[in-house]
JSON list of C-alpha atoms in Angstrom, two decimals:
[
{"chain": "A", "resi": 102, "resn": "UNK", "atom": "CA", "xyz": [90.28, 110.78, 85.00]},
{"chain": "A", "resi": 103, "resn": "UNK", "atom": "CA", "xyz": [90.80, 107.95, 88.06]},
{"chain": "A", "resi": 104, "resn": "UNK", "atom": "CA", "xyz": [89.20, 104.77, 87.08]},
{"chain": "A", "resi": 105, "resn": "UNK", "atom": "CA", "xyz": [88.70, 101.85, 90.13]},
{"chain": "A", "resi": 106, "resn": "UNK", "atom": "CA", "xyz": [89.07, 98.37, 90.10]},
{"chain": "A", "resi": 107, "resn": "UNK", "atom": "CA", "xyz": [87.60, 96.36, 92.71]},
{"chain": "A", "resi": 108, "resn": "UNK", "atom": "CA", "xyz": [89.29, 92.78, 93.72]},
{"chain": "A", "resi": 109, "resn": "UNK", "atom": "CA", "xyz": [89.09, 90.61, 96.81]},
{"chain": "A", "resi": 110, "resn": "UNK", "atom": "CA", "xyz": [85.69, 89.15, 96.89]},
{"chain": "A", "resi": 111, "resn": "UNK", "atom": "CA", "xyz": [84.53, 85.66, 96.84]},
{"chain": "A", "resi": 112, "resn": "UNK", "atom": "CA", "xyz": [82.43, 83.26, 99.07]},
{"chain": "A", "resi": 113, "resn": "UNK", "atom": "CA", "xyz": [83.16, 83.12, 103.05]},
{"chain": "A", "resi": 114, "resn": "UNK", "atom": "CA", "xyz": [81.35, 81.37, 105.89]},
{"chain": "A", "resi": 115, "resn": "UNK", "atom": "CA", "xyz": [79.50, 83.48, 108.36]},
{"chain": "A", "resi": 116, "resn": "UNK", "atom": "CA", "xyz": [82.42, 84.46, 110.92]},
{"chain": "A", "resi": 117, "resn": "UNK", "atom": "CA", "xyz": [85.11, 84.65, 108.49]},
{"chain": "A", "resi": 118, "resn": "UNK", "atom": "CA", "xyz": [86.72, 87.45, 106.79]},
{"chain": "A", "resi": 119, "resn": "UNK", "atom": "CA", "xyz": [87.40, 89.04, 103.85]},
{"chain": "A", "resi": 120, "resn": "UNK", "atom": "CA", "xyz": [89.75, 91.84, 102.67]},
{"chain": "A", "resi": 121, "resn": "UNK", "atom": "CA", "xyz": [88.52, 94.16, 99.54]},
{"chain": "A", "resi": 122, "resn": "UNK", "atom": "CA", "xyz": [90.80, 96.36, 97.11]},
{"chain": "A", "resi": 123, "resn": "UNK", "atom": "CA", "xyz": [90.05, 99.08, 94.84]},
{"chain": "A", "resi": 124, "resn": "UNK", "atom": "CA", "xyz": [92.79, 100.47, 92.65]},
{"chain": "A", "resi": 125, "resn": "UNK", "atom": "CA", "xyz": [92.40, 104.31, 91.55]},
{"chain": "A", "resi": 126, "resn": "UNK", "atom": "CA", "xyz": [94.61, 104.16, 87.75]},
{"chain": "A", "resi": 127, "resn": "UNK", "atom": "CA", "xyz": [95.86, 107.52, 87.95]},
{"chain": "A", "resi": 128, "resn": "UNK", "atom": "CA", "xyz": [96.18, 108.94, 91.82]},
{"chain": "A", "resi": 129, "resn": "UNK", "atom": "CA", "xyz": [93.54, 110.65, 93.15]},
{"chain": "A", "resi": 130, "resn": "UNK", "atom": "CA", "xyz": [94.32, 114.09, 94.29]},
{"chain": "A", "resi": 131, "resn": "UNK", "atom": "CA", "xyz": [94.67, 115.06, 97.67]},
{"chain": "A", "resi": 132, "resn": "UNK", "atom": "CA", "xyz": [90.65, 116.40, 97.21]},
{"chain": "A", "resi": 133, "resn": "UNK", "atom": "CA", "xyz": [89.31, 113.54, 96.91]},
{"chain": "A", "resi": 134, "resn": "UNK", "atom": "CA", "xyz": [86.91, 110.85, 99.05]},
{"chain": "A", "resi": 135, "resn": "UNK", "atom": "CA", "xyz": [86.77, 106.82, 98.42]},
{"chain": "A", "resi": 136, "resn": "UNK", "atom": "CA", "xyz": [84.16, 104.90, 99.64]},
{"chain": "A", "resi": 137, "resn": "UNK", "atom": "CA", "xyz": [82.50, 101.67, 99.37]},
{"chain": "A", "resi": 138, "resn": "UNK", "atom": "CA", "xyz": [79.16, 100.99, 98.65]},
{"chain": "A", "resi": 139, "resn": "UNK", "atom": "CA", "xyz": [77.11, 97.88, 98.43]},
{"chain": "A", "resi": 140, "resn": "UNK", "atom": "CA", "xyz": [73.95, 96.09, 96.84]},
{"chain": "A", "resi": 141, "resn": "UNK", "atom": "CA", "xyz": [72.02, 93.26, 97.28]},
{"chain": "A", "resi": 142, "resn": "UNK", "atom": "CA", "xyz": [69.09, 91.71, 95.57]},
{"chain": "A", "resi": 143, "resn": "UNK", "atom": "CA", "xyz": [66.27, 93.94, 95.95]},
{"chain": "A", "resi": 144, "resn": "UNK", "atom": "CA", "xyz": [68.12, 96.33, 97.96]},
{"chain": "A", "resi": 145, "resn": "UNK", "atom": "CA", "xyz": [69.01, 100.08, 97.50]},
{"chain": "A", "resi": 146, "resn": "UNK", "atom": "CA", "xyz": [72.86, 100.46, 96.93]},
{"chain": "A", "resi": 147, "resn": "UNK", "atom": "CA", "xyz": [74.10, 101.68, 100.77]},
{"chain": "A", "resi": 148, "resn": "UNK", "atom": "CA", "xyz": [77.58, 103.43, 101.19]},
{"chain": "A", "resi": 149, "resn": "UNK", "atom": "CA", "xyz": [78.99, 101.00, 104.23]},
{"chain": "A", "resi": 150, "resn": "UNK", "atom": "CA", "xyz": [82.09, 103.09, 104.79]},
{"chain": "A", "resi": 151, "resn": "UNK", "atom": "CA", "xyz": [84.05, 106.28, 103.40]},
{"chain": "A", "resi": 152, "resn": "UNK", "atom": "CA", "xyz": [87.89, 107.35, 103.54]},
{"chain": "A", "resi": 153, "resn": "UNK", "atom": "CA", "xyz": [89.29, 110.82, 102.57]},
{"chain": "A", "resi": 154, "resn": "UNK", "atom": "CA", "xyz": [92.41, 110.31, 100.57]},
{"chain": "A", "resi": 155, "resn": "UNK", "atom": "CA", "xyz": [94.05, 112.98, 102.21]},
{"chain": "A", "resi": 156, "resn": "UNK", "atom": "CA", "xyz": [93.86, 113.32, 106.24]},
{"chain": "A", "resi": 157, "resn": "UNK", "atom": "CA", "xyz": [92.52, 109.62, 106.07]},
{"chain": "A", "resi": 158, "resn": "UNK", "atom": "CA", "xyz": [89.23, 110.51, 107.66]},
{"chain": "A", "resi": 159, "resn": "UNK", "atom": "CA", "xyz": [87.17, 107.56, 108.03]},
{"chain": "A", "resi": 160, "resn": "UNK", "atom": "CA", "xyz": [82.54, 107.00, 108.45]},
{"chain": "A", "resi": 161, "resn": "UNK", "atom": "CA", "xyz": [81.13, 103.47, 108.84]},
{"chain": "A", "resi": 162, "resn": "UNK", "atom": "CA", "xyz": [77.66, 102.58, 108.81]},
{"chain": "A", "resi": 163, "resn": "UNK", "atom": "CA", "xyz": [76.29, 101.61, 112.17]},
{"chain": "A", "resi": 164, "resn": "UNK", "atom": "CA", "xyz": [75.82, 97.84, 110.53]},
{"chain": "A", "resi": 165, "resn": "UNK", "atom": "CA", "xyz": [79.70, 97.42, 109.92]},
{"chain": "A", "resi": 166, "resn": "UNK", "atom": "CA", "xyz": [81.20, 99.62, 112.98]},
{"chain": "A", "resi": 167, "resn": "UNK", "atom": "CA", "xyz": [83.46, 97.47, 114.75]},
{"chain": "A", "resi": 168, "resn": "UNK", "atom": "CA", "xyz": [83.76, 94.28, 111.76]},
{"chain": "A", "resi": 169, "resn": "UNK", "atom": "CA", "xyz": [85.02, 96.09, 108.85]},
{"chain": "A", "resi": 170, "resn": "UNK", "atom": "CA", "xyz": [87.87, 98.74, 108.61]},
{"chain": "A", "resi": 171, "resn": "UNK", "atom": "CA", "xyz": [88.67, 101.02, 105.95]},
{"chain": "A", "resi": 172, "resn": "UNK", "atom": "CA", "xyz": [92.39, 101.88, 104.46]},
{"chain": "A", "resi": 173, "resn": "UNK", "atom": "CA", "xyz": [94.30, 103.70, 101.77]},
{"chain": "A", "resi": 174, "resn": "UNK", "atom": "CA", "xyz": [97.94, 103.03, 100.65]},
{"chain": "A", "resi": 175, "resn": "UNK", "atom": "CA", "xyz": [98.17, 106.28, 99.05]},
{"chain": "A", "resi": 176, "resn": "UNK", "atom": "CA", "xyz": [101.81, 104.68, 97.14]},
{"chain": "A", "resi": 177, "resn": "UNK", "atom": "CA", "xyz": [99.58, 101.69, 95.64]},
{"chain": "A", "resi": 178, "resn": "UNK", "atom": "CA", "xyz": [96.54, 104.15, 95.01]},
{"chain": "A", "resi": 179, "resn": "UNK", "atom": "CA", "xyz": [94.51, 101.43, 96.65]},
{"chain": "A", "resi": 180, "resn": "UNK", "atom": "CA", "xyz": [91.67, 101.64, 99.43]},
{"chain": "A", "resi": 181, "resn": "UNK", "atom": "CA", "xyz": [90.84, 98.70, 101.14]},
{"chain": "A", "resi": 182, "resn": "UNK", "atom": "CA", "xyz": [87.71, 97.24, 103.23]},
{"chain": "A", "resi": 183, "resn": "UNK", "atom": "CA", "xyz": [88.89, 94.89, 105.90]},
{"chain": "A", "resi": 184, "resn": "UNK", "atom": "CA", "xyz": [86.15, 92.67, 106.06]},
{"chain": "A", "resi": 185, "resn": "UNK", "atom": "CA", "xyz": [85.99, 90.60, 109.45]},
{"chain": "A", "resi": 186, "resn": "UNK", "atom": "CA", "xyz": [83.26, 88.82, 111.49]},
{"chain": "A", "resi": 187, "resn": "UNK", "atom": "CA", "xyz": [81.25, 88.28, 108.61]},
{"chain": "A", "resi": 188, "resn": "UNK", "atom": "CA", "xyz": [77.48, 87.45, 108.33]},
{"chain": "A", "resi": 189, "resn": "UNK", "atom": "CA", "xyz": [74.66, 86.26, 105.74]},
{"chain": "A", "resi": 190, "resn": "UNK", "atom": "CA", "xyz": [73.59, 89.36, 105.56]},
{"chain": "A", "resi": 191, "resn": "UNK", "atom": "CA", "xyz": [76.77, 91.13, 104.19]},
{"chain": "A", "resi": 192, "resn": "UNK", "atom": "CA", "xyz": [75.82, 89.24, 101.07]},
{"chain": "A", "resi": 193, "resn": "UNK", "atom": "CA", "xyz": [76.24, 91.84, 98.17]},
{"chain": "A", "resi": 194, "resn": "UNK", "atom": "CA", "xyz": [77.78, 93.55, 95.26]},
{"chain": "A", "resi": 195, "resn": "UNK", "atom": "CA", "xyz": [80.58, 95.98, 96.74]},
{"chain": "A", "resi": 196, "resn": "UNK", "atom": "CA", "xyz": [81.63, 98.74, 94.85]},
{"chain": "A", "resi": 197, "resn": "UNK", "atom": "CA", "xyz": [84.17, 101.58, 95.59]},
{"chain": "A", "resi": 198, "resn": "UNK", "atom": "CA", "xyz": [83.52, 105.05, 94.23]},
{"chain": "A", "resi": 199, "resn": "UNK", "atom": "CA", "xyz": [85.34, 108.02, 94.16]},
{"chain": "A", "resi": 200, "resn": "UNK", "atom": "CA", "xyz": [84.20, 111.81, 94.06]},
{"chain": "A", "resi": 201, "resn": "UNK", "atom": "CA", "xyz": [86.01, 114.94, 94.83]},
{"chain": "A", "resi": 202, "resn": "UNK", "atom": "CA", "xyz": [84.99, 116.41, 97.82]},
{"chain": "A", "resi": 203, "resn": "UNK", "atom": "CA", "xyz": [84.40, 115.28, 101.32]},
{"chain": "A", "resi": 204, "resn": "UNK", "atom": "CA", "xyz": [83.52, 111.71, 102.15]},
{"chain": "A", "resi": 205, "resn": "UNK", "atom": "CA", "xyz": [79.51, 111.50, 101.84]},
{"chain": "A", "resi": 206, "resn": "UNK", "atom": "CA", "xyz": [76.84, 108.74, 101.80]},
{"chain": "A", "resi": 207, "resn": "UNK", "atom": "CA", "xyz": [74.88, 109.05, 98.98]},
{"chain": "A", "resi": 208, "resn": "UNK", "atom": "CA", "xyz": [75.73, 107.05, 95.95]},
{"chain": "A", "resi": 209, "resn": "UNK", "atom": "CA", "xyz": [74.00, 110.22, 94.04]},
{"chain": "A", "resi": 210, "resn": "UNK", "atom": "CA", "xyz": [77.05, 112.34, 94.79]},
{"chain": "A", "resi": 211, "resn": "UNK", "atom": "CA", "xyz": [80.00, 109.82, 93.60]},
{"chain": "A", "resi": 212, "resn": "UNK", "atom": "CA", "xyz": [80.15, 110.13, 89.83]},
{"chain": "A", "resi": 213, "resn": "UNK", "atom": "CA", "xyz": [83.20, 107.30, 89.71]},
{"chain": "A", "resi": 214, "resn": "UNK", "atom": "CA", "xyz": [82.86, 103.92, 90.31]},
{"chain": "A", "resi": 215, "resn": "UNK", "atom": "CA", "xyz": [84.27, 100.41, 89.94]},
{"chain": "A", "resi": 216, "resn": "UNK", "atom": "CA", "xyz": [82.81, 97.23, 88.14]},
{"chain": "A", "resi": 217, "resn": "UNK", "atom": "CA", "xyz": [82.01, 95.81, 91.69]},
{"chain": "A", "resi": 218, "resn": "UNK", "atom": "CA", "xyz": [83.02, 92.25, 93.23]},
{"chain": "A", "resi": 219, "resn": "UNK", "atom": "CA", "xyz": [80.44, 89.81, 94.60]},
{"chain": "A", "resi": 220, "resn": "UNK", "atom": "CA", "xyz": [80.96, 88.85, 98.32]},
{"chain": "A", "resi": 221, "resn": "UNK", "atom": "CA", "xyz": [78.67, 85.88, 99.31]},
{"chain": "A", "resi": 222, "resn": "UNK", "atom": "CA", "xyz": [78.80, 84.76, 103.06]},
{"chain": "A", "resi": 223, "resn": "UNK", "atom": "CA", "xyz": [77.05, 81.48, 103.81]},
{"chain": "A", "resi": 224, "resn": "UNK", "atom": "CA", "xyz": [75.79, 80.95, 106.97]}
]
């Protein structure tokens, strides 16, 4: 079974960037999707963007498109989240979860996930 560990987060001024990693122990087949969710206080967890480990196909939310940039080095079993032009409101728990399948939104329909790593952007 692939198990993720996120890394990378930490506290950033608004403006500023940030690069997330997620590390799949034991390689994820050729089936399978990655994304990244997050969560703030109060907030419904929201998948922000999705990779397919495969063909690389890539979805962003409309709130990220053009700022943050999803990756996969499929010899490090990592996914990344490029994080750039950062604002308060990115402020969240980011998690990356894993399912087999195409890429989809809903956190209902990953059944892996990481710990998650705090990312805090100060304005």
């Amino acid at each position: 079974q692939v198990q993720l560990v996120e890394s990378g987060g930490g506290l950033q001024q608004a403006g500023g960037s940030l690069r997330l990693s997620c590390v799949a122990s034991g390689r994820p087949n050729n089936n399978y999707a990655i994304a990244w969710f997050r969560q703030a206080p109060g907030k419904e967890r929201e998948c922000v963007a999705a990779i397919t480990w495969s063909a690389g196909s890539t979805w962003f939310a409309d709130s990220v498109k053009g700022r943050f940039t999803i990756s996969r080095d499929n010899g490090e079993n990592t996914v990344y989240l490029q994080m750039n032009s950062l604002k308060a409101e990115d402020t969240a728990v980011y998690y990356c979860a894993a399912r087999s399948g195409w890429l989809h939104t809903s956190a209902n329909n990953y059944p892996l996930w990481g710990q998650g790593t705090q990312v805090t952007v100060s304005s």
